[in-house]
Each structure stands twice: as structure tokens, then as C-alpha cells.
XYZ file of C-alpha atoms in Angstrom:
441
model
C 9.040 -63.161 -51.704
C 7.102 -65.585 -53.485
C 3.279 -66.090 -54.095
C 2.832 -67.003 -50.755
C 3.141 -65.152 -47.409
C 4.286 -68.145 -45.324
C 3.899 -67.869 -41.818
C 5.166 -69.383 -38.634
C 3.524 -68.698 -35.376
C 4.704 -69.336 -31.654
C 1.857 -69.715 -29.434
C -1.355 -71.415 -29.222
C -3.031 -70.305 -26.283
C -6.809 -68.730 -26.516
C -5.579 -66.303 -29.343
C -2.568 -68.034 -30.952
C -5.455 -71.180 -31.825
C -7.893 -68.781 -32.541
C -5.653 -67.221 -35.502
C -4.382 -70.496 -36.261
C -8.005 -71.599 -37.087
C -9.225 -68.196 -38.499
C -5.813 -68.333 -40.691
C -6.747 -72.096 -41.870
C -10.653 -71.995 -42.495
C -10.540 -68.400 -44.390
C -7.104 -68.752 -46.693
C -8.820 -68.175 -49.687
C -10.837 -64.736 -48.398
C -7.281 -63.689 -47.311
C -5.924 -64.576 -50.477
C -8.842 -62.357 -52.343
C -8.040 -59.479 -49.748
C -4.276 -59.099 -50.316
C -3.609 -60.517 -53.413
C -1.290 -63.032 -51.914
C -1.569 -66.380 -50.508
C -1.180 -66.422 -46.773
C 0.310 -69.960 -45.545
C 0.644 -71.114 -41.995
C 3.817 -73.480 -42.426
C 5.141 -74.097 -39.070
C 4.170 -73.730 -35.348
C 5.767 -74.218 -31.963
C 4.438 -74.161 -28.411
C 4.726 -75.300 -25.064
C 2.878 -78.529 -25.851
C 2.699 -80.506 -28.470
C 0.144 -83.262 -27.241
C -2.355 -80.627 -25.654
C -5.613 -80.619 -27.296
C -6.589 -77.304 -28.556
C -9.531 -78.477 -31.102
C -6.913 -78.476 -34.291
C -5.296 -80.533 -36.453
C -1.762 -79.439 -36.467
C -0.526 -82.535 -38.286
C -0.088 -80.433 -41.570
C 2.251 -77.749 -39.884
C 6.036 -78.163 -39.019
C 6.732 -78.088 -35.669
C 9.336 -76.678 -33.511
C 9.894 -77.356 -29.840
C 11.980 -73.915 -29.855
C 10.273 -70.360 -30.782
C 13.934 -69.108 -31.447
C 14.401 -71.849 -34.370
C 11.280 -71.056 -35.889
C 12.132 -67.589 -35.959
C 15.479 -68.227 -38.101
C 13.986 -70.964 -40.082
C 14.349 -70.250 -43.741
C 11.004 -71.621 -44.694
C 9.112 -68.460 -43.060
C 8.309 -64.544 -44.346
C 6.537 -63.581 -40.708
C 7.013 -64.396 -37.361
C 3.647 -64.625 -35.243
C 4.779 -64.089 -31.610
C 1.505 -64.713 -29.459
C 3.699 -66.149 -26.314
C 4.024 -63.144 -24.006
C 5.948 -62.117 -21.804
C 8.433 -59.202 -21.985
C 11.637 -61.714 -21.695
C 12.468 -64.782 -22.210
C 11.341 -67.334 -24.918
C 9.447 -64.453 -26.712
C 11.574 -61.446 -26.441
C 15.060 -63.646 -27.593
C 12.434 -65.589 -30.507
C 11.267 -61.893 -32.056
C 15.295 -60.808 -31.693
C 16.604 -63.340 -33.976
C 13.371 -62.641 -36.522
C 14.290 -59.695 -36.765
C 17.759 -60.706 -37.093
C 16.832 -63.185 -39.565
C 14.832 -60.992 -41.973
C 11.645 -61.990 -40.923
C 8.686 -59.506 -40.494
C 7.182 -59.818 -36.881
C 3.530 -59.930 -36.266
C 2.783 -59.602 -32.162
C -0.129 -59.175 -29.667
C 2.737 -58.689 -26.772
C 2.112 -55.506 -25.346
C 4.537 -55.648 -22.128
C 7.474 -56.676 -24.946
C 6.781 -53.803 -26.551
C 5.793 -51.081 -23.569
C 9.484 -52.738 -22.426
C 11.751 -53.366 -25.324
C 9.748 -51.277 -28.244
C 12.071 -48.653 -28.847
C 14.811 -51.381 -28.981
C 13.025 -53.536 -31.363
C 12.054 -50.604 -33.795
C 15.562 -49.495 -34.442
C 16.558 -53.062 -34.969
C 13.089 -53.375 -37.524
C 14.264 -50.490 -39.300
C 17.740 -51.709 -39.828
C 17.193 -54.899 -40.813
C 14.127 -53.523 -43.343
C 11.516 -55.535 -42.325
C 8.031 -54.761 -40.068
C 7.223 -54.978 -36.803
C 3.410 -54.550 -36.134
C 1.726 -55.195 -32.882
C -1.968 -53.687 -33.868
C -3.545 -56.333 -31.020
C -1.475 -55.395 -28.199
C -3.376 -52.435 -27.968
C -7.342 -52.556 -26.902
C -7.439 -56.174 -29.136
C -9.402 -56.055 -31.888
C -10.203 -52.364 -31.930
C -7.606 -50.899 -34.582
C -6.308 -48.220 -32.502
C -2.566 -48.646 -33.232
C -3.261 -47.932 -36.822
C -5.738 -45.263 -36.054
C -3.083 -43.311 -34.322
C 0.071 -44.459 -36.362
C -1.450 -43.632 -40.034
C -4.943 -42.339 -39.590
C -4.287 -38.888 -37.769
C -1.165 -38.375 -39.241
C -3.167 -34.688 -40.081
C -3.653 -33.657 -36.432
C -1.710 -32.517 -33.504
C -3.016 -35.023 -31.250
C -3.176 -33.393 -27.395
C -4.842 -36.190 -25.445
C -5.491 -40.011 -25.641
C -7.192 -41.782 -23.155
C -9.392 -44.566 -22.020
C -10.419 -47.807 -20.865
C -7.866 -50.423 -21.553
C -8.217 -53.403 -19.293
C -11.619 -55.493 -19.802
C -11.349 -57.067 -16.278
C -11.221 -54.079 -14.221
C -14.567 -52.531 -16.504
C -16.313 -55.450 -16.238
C -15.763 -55.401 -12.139
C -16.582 -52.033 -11.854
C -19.570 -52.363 -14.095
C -20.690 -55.361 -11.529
C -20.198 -53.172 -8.479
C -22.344 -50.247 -9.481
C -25.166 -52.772 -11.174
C -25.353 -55.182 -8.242
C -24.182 -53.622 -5.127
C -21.404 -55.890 -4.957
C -18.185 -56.016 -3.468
C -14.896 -55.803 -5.093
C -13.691 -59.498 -4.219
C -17.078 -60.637 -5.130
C -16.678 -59.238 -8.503
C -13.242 -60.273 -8.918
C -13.811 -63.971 -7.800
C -17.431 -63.914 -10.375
C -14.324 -62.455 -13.508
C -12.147 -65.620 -12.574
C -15.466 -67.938 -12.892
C -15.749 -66.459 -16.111
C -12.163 -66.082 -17.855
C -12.404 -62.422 -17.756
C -9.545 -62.400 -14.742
C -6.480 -64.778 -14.614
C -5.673 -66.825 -11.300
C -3.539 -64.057 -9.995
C -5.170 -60.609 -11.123
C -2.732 -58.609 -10.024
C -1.573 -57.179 -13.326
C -4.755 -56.458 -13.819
C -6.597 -54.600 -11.208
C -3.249 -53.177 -10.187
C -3.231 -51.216 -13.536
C -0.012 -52.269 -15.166
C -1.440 -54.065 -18.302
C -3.292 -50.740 -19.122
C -0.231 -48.783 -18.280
C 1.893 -51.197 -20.678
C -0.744 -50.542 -23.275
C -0.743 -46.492 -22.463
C 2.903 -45.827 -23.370
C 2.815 -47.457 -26.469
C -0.193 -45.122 -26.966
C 2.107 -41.924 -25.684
C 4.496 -42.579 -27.596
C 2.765 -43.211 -31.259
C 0.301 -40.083 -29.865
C 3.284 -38.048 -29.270
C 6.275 -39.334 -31.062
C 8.691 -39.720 -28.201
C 10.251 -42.812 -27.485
C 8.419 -45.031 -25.325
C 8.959 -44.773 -21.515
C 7.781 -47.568 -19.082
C 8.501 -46.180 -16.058
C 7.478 -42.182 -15.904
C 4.263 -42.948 -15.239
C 1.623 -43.071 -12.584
C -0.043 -46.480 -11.987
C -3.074 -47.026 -9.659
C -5.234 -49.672 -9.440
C -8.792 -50.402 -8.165
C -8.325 -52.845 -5.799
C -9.109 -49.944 -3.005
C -12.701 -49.165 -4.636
C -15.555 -49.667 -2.246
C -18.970 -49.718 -2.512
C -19.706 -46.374 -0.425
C -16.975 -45.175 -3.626
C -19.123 -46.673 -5.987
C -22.015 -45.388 -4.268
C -21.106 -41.858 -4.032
C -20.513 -41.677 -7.616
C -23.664 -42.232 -8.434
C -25.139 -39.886 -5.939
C -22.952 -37.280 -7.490
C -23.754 -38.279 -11.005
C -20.500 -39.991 -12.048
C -19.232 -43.550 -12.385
C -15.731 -45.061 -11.879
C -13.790 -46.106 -14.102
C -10.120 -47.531 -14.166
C -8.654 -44.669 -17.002
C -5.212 -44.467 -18.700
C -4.580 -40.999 -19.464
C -1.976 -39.509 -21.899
C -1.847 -35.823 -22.457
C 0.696 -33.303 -24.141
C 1.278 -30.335 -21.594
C 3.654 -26.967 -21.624
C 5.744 -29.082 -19.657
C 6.031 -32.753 -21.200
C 4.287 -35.366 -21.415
C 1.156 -36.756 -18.580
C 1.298 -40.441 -18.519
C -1.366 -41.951 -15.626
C -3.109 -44.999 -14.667
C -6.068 -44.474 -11.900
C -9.952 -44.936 -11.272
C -11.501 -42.015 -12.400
C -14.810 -40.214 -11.974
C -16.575 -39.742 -15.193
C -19.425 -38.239 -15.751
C -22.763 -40.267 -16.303
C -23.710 -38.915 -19.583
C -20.217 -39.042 -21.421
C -19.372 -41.334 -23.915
C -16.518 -43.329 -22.113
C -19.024 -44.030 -19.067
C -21.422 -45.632 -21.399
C -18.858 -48.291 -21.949
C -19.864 -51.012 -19.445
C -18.633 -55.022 -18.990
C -15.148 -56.294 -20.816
C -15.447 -53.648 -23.798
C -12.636 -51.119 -23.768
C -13.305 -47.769 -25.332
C -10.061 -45.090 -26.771
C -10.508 -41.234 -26.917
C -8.308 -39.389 -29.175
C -8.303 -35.547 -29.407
C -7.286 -33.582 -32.480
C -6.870 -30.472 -33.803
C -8.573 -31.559 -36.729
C -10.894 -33.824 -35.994
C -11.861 -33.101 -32.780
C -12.769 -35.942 -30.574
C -12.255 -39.533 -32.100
C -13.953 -42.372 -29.734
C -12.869 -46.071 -30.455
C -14.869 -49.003 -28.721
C -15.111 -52.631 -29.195
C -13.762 -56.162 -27.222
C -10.402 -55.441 -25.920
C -9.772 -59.154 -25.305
C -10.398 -62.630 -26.065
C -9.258 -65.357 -28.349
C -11.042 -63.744 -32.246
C -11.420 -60.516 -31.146
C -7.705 -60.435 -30.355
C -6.985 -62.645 -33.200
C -8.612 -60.401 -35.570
C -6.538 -57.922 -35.171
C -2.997 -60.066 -35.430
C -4.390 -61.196 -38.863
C -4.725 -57.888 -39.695
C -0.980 -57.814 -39.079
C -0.438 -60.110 -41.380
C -2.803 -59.136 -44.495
C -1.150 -55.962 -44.076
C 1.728 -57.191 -44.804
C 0.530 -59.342 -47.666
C -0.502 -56.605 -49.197
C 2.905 -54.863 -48.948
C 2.193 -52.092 -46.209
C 4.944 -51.979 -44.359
C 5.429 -48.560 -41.993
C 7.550 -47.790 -39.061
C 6.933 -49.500 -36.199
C 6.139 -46.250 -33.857
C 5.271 -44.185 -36.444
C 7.931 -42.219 -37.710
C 11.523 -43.203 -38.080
C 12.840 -44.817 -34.580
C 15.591 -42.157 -34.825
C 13.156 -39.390 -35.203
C 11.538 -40.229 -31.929
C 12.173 -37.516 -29.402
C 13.359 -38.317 -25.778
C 10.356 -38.695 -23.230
C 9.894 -35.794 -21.226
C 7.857 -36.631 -18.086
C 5.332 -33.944 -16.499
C 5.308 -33.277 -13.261
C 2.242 -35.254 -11.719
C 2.235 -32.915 -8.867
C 1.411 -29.789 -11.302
C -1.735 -32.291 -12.531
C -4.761 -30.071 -12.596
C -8.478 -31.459 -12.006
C -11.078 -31.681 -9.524
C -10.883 -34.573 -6.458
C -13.027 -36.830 -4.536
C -12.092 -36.997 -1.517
C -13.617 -39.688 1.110
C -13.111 -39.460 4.768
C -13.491 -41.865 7.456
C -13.219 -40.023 10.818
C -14.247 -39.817 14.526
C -17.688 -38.272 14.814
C -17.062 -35.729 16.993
C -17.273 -32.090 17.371
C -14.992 -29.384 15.476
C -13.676 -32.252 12.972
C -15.995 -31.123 9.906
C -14.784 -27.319 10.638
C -11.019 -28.545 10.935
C -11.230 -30.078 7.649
C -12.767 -27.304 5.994
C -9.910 -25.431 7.634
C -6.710 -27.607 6.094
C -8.251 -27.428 3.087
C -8.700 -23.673 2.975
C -5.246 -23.562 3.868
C -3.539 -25.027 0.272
C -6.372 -22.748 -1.141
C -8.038 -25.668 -2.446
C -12.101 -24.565 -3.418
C -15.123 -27.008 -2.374
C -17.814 -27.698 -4.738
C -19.619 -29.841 -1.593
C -18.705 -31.292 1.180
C -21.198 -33.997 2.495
C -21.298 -35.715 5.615
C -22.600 -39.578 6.384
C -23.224 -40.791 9.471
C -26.000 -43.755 8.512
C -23.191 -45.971 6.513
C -24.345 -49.137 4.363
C -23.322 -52.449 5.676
C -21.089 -52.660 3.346
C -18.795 -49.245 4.500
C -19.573 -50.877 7.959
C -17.553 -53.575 7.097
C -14.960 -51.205 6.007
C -14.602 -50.074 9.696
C -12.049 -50.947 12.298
C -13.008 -52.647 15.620
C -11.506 -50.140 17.609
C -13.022 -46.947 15.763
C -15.693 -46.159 17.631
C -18.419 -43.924 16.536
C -17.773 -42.888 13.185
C -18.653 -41.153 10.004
C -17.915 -40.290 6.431
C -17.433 -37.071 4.916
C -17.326 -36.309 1.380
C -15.628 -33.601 -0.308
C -15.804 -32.985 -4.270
C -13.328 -30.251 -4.855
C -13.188 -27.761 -7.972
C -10.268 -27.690 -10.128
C -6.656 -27.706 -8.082
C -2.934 -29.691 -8.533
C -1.832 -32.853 -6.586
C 0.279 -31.064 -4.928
C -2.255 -29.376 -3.040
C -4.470 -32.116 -2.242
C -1.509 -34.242 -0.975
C -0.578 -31.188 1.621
C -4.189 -31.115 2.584
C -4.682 -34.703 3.263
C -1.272 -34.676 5.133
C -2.399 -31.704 7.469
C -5.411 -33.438 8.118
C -4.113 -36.381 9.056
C -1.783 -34.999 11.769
C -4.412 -33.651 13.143
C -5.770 -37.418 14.044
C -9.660 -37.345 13.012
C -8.780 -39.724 10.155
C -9.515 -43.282 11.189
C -9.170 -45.284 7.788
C -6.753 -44.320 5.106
C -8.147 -41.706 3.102
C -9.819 -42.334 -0.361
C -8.921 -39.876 -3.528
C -9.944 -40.474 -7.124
C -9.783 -37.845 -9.990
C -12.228 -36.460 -11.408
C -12.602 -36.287 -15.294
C -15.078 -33.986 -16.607
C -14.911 -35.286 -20.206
């Protein structure tokens, strides 16, 4: 390598322009930082005549991501194209290939092809760092990778999508609705046209194995996990929790049990006073328990063009500086298969809401099927005066109808699932009923 870290990135969207200009304006405070010159020499993209507020007259440009990958004239490929196929996953392939270090902010490449990729990394003797596909510009991938090395880490978890937080931050601060929320995030750029990935809780489940697997050292596994999203939050929901001195909040959830490994994605119930339920609007927040240090919270912008940007640079002066480590933390050989816990055997306490015929015997009956799977009740609260909103929620044809609230003490899913089956056969349910964990962090 030369004197110069030369660069080529694919991508200018929100954050490939945003590095592009942080990379151009601040050269020489890179240059002090690593000891190296760091050169953008050549770009490609979609479009070449799209304005994105940027000269790119000076760089080289390639109408194919692959051929910038293998050109000779580049020490690090910048993949900021997403997607977990196509155009990005073949152009970081023949990087790799080629020698080149890889710099990405592609988390579902990763959470998909990562333990692929690392293996080929480590063969080929070159890096593969992907600090902002994690919680953007909050260093959390090196946090785990290289500064717990010292602790057994037994739990990571937290708020990893900035759209869902910042809907269900507008729901319990304005009373509104979830599609009023959602269409207000679209206004604003904080949701994409279709949200699905989203507020369906795969891009935080994408980010959450790469977490597992770093946390844990297994290989990473996309598809043992549980993934729930928050399109099915209400206002009564919302409403409850802060009656019972919790908020919601859309969670991923990776813990080390006697069993294997928890990997989950669902709206939780957090308590009002902890730390992770002080983090409100687009900011995402990571908790990571040690046996050393205890309790490590992270928090900062999970998303957008510099915050995301930030952290891809960081990549790259990294690298400048000639710190190079494996790509999941320990040698991709080393990783240990994924064993998946069983979800059923999950241990917490429920919330459980209700919609049924207001009628004698049906509170008692409930009580009853609960009883039955030994399942404890901290309360179990009945409404029959519902806000407009849970009116809404109603069906034309139910009739005369109320709510009924159970919080339950500490039992599996396995026994709230038989419970909620029993009482459903026994017809008093009249809307599908609502569970969300409960998280007593």
C-alpha cells in the first residue's frame, strides 16, 4: 500500500453522498488521524446525471459496482447500495476476491451472507467491517467485537429501528393512531414508501443476529428467530401501558440460556423509569450485559445520511490506520454452530388484552383457563367505558362489549399460548387477542 488509502465507493444515496462529502471536505483531519492519506478515486451509482449537491467531476466513474470492485486503482471498497443480492452482494464478492478491503453499512448482506463473506475475508487477508449496519453511528459493532472482549456477555438488547421508536413515541405523546403516525414518519423521511420492513421488525431482526452472533460467537443465523412487529399496537395498548407504568417499545432481544441461544423481535413493555424507555423519537439505544462490567447502555441516531456516514468513515480510518480484525470477532472457523432456544420455554411476565362479550360468567371463565396452565395474575382489570379510539377497534356485529386486562407474573409461552387457545374455544373473545412481553429491565 502506498501513502494513500484510495477508495472507491458504490452508492450515493442519503449516506453514500453524505460520506462522499464528509470524505472530500475533511481529507486532511483524516490524514492527521491515521497517518495516511485517505483518497476517494472512483465512484459508481445508479445515476450519473442525478443531482446530489457534489461535484463528482474529479472521481472516476463506473456504471458497474462489480468493475469498481476489481479495479486496480482501489485499496477499499465502500458498498453503501443495499440489498442482500444482487448488484451489492456480487460487487463486495469480487472485492474480496480482488484483494480489496470492504467497508459496508449493509446490514441484510451481512444478517444473510455474513458468515459467507467472513471466511472468504479471512482467506483472502483483507477486512470486512460493517460498524454502520448496526444502530448507525453508535459504535456498537466495535463495542462488542473488541471492547468486551473481557466479559462473558449474557444479554444484548434494544431499540434498533428509528421508525418504529419514533411512532411509538408519537402514539403515547399525542394520542394518536398508528397509521397516523406512520403516514406523519413518511412526511418526514423517517419511514420509506412501503414500511413494511420496518414496522414488521425485520430490519431490527437483520441488525439483531449480527449482534448474536459477535455477542455470542456463533455463526450468524437469519432465520431462528422470532420477528414481530407493531403494526397491531393500539392506542387502548398504548394506553394501558401507561396506566400500568410501562411504555412500548419495539425490542430486539438476544440472550445466552442453558439451552442456546434467544433471538426475538417484539413490542415490549418496559418499565417507565428504565433507561431504554427514556429513549424516545428516531434514537436507538443498545444494552449489553457483562460479567464484568455489568450493564453497558449505548444511545445515539441510528439513521440518517452523517450519522450513518460517520460511522462507515470510521471503517475506513480504521483501516488507514492498519486495524484490521476479524470480521465477527474471532476467526470465522472458530464460530460455533447456532443453537436456537426454544421460544416456547421463554420466561417473563404478559400483557394480555381482551376484547369480549360483556356478559355474565366470562371474567370468572377467564380467570378459570388461566388457572388451568397455572399461570399467576398480578391484575386483571376490566373496561367497559372504551376510548373512541378502541371503539373504532370494534366490529359491527359485536354487540355490547368490553376489555379486560390481565398483567401476568412470570410464566413460558407455552403456557400463555394454551391459555389463550382455551379461552378462545370457549367463544367470549370477539377481536383477536393482544399479547406483548413484558421486560422488567
Amino acid at each position: 500500500m502506498s501513502n494513500t488509502l484510495k477508495i472507491g465507493l458504490a452508492g450515493l444515496g442519503t449516506v453514500g453522498t453524505a460520506a462522499l462529502k464528509r470524505l472530500d471536505s475533511m481529507q486532511m483531519k483524516f490524514a492527521e488521524k491515521a497517518g495516511l492519506a485517505i483518497e476517494v478515486r472512483a465512484i459508481s451509482a445508479r445515476s450519473k446525471t442525478r443531482d446530489r449537491g457534489i461535484d463528482l467531476s474529479g472521481y472516476r466513474w463506473y456504471d458497474n459496482p462489480v468493475d469498481l470492485a476489481k479495479s486496480d486503482d482501489i485499496d477499499v471498497f465502500v458498498e453503501l447500495i443495499g440489498g442482500d443480492s444482487g448488484p451489492a452482494e456480487e460487487a463486495v464478492r469480487a472485492a474480496i476476491q480482488s484483494g480489496k478491503h470492504v467497508v459496508t453499512a449493509n446490514k441484510a448482506l451481512i444478517a444473510k451472507h455474513g458468515n459467507e463473506l467472513a471466511r472468504m475475508a479471512e482467506a483472502n487477508h483483507v477486512a470486512l467491517n460493517f460498524e454502520a449496519a448496526v444502530a448507525g453511528g453508535i459504535p456498537v459493532i466495535k463495542a462488542v467485537r473488541e471492547s468486551m472482549t473481557a466479559n462473558a456477555i449474557s444479554r444484548v438488547y434494544g431499540i434498533l429501528n428509528g421508525t418504529c421508536n419514533y411512532i411509538l413515541t408519537r402514539m403515547e405523546e399525542e394520542g394518536l393512531s398508528f397509521d397516523a403516525c406512520l403516514k406523519d414518519a413518511q412526511r418526514l423521511g423517517y419511514a420509506e414508501a412501503d414500511p413494511t420492513f420496518d414496522v414488521e421488525g425485520y430490519d431490527t431482526a437483520h441488525k439483531l443476529t449480527i449482534l448474536t452472533s459477535l455477542a455470542f460467537g456463533t455463526e450468524i443465523e437469519s432465520e431462528a428467530i422470532l420477528v414481530e412487529g407493531i403494526t397491531g399496537i393500539t392506542p387502548a395498548d398504548i394506553a394501558a401501558a401507561r396506566d400500568l407504568g410501562f411504555r412500548i417499545k419495539l425490542l430486539g432481544v438476544a440472550k445466552k440460556t442453558s439451552t442456546g441461544i434467544e433471538q426475538r423481535v417484539h413490542p415490549t413493555m418496559v418499565p417507565r423509569d428504565s433507561s431504554i424507555a427514556q429513549i424516545s423519537g428516531v434514537t436507538n439505544a443498545v444494552v449489553i450485559d457483562g460479567d464484568a462490567i455489568g450493564s453497558v447502555t449505548l444511545a445515539g441516531p441510528g439513521a440518517g445520511g452523517d450519522a450513518t456516514a460517520s460511522a462507515v468513515i470510521a471503517d475506513i480510518v480504521d483501516l488507514a490506520r492498519g486495524l484490521e480484525v476479524k470480521p465477527l470477532g474471532r476467526p470465522a472457523d472458530a464460530l460455533v454452530p447456532f443453537k436456537q432456544s426454544e421460544i416456547y420455554a421463554h420466561e417473563g411476565g404478559y400483557y394480555i388484552r381482551l376484547r369480549v362479550n360483556d356478559m355474565h360468567g366470562v371474567f370468572a371463565s377467564i380467570a378459570t383457563r388461566m388457572a388451568e396452565q397455572e399461570i399467576s395474575l398480578e391484575s386483571i382489570v376490566q373496561h367497559k367505558k372504551r376510548s373512541k379510539a378502541s371503539e373504532a377497534e370494534a366490529t359491527p356485529a359485536a354487540g355490547k362489549s368490553q376489555d379486560i386486562i390481565l398483567i401476568t407474573y412470570e410464566t413460558t409461552e407455552m403456557r400463555i399460548n394454551k391459555a389463550i387457545e382455551a379461552i378462545k374455544t370457549d367463544g367470549h373473545i370477539i377481536a383477536p387477542p393482544q399479547v406483548i412481553r413484558i421486560a422488567r429491565v
